[in-house]
Short mmCIF file of C-alpha atoms and ligand atoms in Angstrom, two decimals:
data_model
loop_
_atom_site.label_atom_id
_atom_site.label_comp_id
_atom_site.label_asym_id
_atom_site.label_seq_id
_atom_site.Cartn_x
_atom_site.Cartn_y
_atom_site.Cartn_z
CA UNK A 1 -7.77 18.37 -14.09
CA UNK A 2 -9.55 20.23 -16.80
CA UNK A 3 -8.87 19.80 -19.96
CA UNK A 4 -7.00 17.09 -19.84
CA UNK A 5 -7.83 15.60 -23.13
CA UNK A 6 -5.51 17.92 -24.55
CA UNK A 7 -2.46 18.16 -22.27
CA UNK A 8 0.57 16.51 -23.20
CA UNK A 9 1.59 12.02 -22.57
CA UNK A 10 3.46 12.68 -19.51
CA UNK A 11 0.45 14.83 -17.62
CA UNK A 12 -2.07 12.24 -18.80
CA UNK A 13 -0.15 9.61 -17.40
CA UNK A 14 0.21 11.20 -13.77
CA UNK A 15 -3.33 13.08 -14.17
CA UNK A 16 -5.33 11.88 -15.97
CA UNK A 17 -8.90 10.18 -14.80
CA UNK A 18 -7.21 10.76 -11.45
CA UNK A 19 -10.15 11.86 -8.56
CA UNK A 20 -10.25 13.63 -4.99
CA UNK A 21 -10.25 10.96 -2.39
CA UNK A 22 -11.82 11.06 1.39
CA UNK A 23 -8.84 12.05 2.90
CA UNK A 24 -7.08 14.19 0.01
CA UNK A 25 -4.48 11.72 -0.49
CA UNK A 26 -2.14 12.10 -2.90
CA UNK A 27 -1.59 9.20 -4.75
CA UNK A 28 -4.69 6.62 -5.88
CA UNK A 29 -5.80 4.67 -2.86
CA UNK A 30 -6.15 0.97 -3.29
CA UNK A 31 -9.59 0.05 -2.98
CA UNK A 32 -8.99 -3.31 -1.55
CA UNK A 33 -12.83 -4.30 -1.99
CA UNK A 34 -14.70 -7.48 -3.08
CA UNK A 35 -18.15 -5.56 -2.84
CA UNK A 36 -19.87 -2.17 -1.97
CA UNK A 37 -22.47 -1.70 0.45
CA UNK A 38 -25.87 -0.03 -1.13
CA UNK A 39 -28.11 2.31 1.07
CA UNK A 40 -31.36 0.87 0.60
CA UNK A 41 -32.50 -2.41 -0.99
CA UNK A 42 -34.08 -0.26 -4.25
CA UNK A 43 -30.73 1.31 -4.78
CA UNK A 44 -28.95 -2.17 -5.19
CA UNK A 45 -31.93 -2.71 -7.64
CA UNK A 46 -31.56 0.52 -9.67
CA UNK A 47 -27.52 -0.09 -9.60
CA UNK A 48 -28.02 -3.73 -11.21
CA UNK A 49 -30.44 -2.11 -13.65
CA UNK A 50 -28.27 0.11 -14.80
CA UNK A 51 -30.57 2.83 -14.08
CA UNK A 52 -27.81 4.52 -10.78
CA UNK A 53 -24.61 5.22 -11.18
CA UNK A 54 -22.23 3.56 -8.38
CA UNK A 55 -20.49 0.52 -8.01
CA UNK A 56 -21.82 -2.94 -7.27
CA UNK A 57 -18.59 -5.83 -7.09
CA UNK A 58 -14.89 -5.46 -8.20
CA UNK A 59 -16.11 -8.08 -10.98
CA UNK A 60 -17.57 -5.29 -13.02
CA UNK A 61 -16.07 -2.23 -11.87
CA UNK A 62 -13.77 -0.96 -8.53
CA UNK A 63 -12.81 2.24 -8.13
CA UNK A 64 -9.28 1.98 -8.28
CA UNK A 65 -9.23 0.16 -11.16
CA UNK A 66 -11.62 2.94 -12.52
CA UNK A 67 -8.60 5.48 -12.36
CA UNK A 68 -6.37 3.20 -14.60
CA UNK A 69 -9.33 2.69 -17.13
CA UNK A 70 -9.80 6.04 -17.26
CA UNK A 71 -6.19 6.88 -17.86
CA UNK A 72 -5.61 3.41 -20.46
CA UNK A 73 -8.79 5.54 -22.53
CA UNK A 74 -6.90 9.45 -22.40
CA UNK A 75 -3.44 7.74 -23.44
CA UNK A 76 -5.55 5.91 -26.34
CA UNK A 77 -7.76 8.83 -27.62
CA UNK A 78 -10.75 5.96 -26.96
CA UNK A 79 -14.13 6.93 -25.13
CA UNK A 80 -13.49 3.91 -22.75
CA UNK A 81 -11.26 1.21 -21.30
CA UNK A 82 -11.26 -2.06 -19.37
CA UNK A 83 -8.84 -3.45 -17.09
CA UNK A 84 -8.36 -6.99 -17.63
CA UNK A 85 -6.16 -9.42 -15.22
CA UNK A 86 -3.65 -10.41 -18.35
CA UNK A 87 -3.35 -9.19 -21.96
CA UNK A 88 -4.47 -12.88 -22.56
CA UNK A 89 -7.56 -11.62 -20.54
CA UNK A 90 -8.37 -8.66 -22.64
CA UNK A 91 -7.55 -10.45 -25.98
CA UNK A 92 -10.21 -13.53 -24.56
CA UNK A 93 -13.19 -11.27 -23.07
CA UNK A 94 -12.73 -8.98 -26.36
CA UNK A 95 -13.20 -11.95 -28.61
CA UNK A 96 -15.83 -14.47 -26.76
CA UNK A 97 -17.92 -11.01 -26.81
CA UNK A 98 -18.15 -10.39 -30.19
CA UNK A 99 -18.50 -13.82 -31.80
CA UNK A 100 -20.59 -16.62 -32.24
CA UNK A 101 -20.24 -19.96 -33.96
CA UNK A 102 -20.35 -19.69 -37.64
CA UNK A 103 -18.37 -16.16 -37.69
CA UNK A 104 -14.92 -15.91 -38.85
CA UNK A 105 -12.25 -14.16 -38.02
CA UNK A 106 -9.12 -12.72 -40.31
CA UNK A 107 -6.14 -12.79 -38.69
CA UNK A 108 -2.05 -12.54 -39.12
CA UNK A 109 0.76 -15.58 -39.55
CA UNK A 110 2.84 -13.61 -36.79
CA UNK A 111 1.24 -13.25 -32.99
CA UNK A 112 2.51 -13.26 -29.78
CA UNK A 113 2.63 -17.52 -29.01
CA UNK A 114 -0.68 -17.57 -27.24
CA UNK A 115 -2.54 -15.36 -28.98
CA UNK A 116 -2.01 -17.65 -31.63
CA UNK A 117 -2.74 -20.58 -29.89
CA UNK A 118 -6.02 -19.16 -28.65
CA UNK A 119 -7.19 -18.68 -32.62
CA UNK A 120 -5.16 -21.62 -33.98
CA UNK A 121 -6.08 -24.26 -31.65
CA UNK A 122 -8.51 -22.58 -28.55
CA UNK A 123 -11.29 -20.55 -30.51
CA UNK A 124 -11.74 -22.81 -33.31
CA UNK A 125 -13.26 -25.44 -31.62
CA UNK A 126 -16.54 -23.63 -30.93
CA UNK A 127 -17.39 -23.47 -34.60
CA UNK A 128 -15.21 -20.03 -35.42
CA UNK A 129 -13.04 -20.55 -38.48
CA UNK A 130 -10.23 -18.47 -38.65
CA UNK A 131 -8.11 -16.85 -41.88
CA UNK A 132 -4.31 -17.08 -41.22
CA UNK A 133 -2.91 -14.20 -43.90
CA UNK A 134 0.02 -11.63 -44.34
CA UNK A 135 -2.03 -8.23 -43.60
CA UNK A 136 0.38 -6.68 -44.29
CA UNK A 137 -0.54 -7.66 -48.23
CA UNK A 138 -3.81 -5.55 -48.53
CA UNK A 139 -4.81 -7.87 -51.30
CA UNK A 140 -5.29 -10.78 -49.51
CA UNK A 141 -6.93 -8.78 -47.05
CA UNK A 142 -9.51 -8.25 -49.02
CA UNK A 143 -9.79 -11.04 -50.87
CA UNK A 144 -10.23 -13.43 -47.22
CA UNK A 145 -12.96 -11.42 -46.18
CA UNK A 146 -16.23 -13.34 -46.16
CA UNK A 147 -20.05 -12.80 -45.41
CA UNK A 148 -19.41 -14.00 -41.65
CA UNK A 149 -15.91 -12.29 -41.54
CA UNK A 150 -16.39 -10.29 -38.00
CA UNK A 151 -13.03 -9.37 -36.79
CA UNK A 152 -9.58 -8.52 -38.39
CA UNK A 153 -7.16 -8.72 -35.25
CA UNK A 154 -3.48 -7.83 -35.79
CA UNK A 155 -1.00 -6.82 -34.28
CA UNK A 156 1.83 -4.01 -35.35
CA UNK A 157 4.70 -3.87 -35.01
CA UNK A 158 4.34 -7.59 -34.38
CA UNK A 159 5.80 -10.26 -31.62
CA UNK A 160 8.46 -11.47 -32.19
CA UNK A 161 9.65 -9.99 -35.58
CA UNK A 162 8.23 -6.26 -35.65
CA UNK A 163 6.32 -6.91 -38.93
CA UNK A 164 4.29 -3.39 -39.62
CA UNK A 165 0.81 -3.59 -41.00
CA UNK A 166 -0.62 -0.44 -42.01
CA UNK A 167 -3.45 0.38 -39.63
CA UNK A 168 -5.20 3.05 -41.73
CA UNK A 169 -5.81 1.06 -45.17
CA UNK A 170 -7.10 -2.45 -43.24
CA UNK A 171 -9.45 0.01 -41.33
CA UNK A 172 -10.42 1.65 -44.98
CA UNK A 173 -10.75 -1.72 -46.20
CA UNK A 174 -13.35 -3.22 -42.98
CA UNK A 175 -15.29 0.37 -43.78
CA UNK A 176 -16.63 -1.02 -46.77
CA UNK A 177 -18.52 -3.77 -44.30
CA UNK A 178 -20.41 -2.72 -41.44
CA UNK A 179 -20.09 -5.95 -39.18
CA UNK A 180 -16.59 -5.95 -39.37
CA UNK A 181 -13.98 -4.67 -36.12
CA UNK A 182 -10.86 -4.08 -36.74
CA UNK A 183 -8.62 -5.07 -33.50
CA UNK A 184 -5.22 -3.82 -32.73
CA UNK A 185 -3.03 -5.59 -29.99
CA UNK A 186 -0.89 -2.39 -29.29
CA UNK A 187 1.55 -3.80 -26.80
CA UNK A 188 4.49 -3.62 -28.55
CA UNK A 189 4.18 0.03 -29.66
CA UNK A 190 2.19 1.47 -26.52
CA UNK A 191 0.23 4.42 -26.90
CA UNK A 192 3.08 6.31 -26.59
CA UNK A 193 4.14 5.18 -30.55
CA UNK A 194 1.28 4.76 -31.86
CA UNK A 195 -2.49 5.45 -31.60
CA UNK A 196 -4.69 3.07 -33.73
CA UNK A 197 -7.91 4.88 -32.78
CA UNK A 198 -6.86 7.74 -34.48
CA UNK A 199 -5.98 5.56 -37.55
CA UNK A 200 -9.75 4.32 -37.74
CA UNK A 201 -9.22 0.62 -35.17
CA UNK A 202 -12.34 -0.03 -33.45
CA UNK A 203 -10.84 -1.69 -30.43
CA UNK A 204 -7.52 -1.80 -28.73
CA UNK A 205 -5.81 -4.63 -26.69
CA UNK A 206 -2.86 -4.43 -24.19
CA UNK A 207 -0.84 -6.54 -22.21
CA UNK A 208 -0.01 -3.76 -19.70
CA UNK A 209 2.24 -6.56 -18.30
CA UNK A 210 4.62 -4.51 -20.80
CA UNK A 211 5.32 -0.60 -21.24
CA UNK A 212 2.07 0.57 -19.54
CA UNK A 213 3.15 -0.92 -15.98
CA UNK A 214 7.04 -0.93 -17.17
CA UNK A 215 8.47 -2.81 -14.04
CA UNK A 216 8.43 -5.96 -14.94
CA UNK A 217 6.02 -6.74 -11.70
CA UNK A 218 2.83 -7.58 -12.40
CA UNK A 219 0.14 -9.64 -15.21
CA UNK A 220 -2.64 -7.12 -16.53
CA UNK A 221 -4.06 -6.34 -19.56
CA UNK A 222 -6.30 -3.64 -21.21
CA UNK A 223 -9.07 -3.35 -23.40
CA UNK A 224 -9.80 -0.09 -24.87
CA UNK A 225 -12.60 1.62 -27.64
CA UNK A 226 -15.74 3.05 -28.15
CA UNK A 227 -18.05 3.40 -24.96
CA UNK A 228 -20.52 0.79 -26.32
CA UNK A 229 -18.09 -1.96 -26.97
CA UNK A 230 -16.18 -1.69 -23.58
CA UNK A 231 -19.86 -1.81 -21.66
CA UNK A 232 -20.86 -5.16 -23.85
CA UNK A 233 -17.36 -6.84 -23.03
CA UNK A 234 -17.59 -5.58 -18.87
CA UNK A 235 -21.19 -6.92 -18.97
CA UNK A 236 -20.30 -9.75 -21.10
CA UNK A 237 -16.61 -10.91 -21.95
CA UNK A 238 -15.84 -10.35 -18.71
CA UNK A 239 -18.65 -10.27 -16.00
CA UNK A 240 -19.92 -13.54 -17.84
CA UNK A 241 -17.32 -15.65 -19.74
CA UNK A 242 -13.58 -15.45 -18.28
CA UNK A 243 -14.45 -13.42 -15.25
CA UNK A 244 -10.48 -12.30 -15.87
CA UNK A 245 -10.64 -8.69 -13.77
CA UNK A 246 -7.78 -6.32 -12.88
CA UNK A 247 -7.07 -6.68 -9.17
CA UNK A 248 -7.09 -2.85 -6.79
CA UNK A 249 -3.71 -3.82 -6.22
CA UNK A 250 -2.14 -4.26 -9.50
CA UNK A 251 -4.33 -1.25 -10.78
CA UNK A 252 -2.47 0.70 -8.13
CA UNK A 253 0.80 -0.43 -9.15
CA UNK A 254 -0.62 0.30 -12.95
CA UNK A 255 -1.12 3.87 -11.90
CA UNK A 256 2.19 4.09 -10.38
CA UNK A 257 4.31 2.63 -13.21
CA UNK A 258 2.07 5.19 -16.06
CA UNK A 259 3.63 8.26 -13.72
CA UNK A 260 6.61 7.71 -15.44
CA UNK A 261 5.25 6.52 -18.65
CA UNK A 262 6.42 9.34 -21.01
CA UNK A 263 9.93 9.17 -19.67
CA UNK A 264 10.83 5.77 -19.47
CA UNK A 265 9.26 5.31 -23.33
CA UNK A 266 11.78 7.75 -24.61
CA UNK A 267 14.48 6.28 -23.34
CA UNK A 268 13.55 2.71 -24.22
CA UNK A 269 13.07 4.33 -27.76
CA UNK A 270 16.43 6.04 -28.25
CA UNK A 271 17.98 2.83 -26.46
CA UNK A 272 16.38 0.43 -28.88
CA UNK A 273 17.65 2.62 -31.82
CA UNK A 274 21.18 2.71 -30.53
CA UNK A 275 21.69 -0.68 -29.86
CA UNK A 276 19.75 -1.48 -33.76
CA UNK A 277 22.12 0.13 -35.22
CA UNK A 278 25.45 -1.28 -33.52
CA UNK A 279 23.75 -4.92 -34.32
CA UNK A 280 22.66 -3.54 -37.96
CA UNK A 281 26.65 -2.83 -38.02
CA UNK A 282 27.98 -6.18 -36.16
CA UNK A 283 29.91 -8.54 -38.50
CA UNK A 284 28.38 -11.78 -36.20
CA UNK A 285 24.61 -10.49 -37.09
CA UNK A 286 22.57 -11.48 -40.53
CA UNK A 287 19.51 -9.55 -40.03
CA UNK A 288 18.04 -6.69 -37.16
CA UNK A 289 14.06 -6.01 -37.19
CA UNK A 290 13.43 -2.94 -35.73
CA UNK A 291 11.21 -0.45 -37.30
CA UNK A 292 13.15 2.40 -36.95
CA UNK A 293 15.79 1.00 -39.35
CA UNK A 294 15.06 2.51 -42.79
CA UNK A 295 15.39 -0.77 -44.45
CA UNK A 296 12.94 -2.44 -42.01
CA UNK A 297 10.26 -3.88 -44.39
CA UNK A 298 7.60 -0.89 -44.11
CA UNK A 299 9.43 1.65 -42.71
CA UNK A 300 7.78 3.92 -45.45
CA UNK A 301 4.32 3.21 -43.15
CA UNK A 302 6.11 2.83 -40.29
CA UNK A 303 6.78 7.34 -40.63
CA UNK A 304 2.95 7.50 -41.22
CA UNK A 305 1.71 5.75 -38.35
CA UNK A 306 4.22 5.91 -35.22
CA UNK A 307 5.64 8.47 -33.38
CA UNK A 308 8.58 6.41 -32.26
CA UNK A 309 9.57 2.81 -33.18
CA UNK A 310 9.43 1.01 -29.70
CA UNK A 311 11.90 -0.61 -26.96
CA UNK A 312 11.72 -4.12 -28.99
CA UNK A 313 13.86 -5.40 -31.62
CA UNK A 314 14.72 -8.86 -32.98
CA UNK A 315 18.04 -9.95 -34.93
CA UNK A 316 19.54 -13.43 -36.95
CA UNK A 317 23.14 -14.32 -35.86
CA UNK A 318 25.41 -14.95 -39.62
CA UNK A 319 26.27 -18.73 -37.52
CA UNK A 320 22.71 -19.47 -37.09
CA UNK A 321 21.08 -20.22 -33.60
CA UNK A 322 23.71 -22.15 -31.93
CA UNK A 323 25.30 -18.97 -31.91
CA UNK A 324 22.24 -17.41 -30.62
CA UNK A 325 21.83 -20.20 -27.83
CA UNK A 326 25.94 -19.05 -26.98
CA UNK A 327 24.86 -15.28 -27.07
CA UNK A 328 21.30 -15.98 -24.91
CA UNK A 329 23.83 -18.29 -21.90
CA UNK A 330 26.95 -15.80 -22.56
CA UNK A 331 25.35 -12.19 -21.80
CA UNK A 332 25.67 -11.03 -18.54
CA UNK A 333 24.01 -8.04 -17.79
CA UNK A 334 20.92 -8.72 -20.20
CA UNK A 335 18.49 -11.36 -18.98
CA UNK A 336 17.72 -14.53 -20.44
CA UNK A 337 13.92 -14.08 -19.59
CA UNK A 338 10.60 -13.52 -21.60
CA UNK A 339 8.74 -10.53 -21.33
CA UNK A 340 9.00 -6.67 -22.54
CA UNK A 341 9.14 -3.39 -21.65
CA UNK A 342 10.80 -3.75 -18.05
CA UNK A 343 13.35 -1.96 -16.88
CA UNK A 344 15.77 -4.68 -17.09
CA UNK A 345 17.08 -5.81 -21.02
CA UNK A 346 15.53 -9.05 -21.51
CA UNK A 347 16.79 -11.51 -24.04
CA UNK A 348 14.96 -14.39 -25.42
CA UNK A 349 14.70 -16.94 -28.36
CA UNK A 350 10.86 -17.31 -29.69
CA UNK A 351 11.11 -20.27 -31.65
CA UNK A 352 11.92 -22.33 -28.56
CA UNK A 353 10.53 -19.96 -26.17
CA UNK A 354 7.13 -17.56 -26.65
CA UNK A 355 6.90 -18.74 -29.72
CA UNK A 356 6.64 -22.16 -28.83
CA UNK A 357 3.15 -23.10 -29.68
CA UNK A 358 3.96 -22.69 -33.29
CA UNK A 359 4.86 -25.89 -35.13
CA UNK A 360 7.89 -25.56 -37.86
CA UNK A 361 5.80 -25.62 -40.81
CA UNK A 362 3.82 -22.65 -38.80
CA UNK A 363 7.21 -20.87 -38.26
CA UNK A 364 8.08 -21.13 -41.91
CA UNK A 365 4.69 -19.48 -43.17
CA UNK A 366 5.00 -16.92 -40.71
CA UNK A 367 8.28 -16.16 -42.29
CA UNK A 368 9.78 -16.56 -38.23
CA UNK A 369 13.38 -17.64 -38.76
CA UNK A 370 14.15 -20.50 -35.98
CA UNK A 371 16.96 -18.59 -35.08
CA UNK A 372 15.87 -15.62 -34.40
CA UNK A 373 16.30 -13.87 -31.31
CA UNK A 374 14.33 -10.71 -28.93
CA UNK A 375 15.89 -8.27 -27.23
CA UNK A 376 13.71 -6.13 -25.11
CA UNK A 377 16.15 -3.20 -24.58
CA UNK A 378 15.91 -1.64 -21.53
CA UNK A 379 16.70 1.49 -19.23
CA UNK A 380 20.12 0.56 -18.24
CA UNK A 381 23.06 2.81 -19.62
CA UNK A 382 22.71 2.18 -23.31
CA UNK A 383 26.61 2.00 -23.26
CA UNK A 384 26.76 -0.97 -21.31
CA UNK A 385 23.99 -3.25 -23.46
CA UNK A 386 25.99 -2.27 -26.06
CA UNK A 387 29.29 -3.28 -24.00
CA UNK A 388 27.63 -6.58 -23.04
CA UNK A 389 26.47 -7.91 -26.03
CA UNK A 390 29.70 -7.19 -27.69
CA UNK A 391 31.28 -9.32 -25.18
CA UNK A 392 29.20 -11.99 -25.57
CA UNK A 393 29.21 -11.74 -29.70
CA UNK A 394 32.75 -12.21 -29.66
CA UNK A 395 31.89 -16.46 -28.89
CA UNK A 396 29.13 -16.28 -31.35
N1 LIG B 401 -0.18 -9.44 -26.81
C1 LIG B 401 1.15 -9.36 -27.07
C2 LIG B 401 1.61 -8.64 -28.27
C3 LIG B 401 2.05 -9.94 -26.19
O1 LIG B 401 3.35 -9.83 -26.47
C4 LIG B 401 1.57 -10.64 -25.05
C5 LIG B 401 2.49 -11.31 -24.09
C6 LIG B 401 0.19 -10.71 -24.85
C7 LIG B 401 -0.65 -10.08 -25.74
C8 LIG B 401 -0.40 -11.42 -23.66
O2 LIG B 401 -0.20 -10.65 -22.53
P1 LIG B 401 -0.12 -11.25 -21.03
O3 LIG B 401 -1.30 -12.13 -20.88
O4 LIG B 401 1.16 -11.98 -20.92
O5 LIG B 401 -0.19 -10.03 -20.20
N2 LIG B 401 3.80 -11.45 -24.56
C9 LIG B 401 4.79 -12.08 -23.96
C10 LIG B 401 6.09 -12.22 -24.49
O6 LIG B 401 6.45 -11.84 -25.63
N3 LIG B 401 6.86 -12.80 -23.61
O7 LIG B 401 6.18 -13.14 -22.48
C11 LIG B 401 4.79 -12.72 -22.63
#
């Protein structure tokens, strides 16, 4: 389609990067390949140089998966994008890429569980230090950034407690040094929120495990960015060090779950608000994060830098979390499962749960109340989430 840059979330999604096939197929045929045949012997030779166009083994590129990269990179506003096989996958070949011993690496308290594991307790042992701060203080942004400093990697709103960091002033900050990348992990807000390209991030990571597939079916994960820095972490993050590719088939179902991207977001949006506020209102419940909620701590950046606040929201029962372990085995129609952004409301407790690699002590710094609990609210009548948690509150 022409143009397509500047058509509207809901045509990129069933458009976009989208090409004619052999047999004019409608949907994206599943290239179910490990390799591709070459004509001549110098062809194979000019595609590993570099120097032909054309595709070579699914381990670098497929053409299936093609389709979703190209639609991950038109949702973004990015030049290019990478299908990984997990968002552990993209957040891995991004960083063993880009580093080297000796570098360092600024990072936030609050992460998704293994994200922090991986820079805690994974990455550090090949001689990369890493800076756990609040960047959401701009302060001690700049004040931990070093001569090796090489990547400030956040993510906002954040897992499991929607903490906003404002994407613009950290990028205005990293400016000022030329060897820095700034890294968002956009999963929780989805492009469809939030664009931190546009807001001056170098590089984007998803778990597309989450709103971009948005059926709870599949592991993937994305990588998106400038053209450059996509090739060097295909050629080298991935081809080289994890080897962690998106699979044809789970592209496929990738580019099936982004048709109905737009409309699935804006209910999971208007949902998450609706069941906020009734919590924000409930006499059982201390404390809702959700950053649509104009006393969520940085709403004022939340209105500069989303377009919608996001399916996710966490909340502290008044009775602490033996309440919240009565809630999490007394709800009936929300599941006690981890995971976001499936159809289904999911309902988990991070401390014990995807949170789990964080000690206490590493709880407390991060400000990550023990009893704190995640609701992924999702596309069932809004009514009855409502309904069912306000069943099960009543034992709480
Ligand atoms: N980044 C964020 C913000 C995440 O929430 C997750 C997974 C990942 C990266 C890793 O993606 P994956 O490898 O699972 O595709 N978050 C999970 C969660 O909160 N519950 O289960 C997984």
């Amino acid at each position: 389609m022409e143009n397509i840059k500047n058509k509207g979330i809901g045509t990129i999604s069933i458009h976009g990067g989208n090409r004619k096939n052999e047999f004019g197929c409608l949907t994206t045929p599943i290239y179910q390949t490990s390799t591709f045949i070459f004509d001549s012997a110098e062809q194979g030779g000019r595609r590993f140089a570099l120097e032909e166009e054309g595709y070579i083994y699914t381990r670098l590129s497929n053409p299936t998966v093609d389709i979703a990269e190209k639609k991950l990179a038109l949702l973004e506003n990015g030049e290019a994008a990478l299908g990984t096989a997990s968002g552990m996958g993209a957040i891995t070949a991004t960083f063993w890429t880009f580093l080297k011993a000796g570098d360092h690496i600024i990072t936030d308290t609050t992460l998704y569980g293994c994200a922090f594991s991986f820079l805690n307790t994974g990455i550090s042992r090949f001689g990369i230090e890493v800076s756990f701060i609040d960047t959401s203080d701009l302060e001690a942004v700049k004040k931990a950034i070093k001569s090796n400093t090489k990547i400030i990697y956040l993510e906002t709103p954040s897992n499991p407690n929607l903490k906003i960091v404002d994407i613009e002033s950290i990028c205005n900050i990293a400016k000022n040094y030329k060897d820095i990348k700034v890294i968002i992990d956009n999963t929780f807000a989805s492009p469809y929120c939030q664009k931190p390209l546009d807001l001056g991030a170098d590089i984007i990571i998803h778990s597309a495990t989450k709103y971009l597939n948005g059926h709870g079916d599949l592991i993937a994960g994305f990588v998106v960015g400038k053209k450059e820095d996509i090739d060097q972490i295909r050629f080298v993050g991935i081809k080289d060090m994890t080897g962690a590719v998106l699979a044809p088939g789970e592209a496929s179902l990738i580019i099936r779950g982004l048709k109905t991207f737009e409309i699935r977001m804006e209910k999971h949006c208007k949902s998450a608000l609706k069941v906020a506020k009734f919590l924000g209102n409930h006499p059982k419940i201390k404390k809702v994060y959700y950053p649509g909620l104009e006393y969520h701590k940085g709403y004022e950046i939340v209105k500069k830098q989303m377009l919608d606040f996001g399916g996710t929201l966490a909340f502290e029962l008044k009775n602490g979390f033996e309440a919240g372990k009565t809630l999490l085995n007394t709800v009936n129609l929300c599941t006690l499962a981890v995971s976001l952004g499936s159809p289904e409301t999911l309902i988990e407790h991070p401390a014990s749960m995807t949170h789990s690699p964080y000690t206490k002590k590493e709880l407390e710094a991060a400000g990550l109340d023990e009893g704190l609990v995640r609701l992924s609210v999702g596309l069932e009548n809004v009514e009855d989430i409502i309904e069912d948690l306000e069943t099960a509150l009543k034992n709480c």
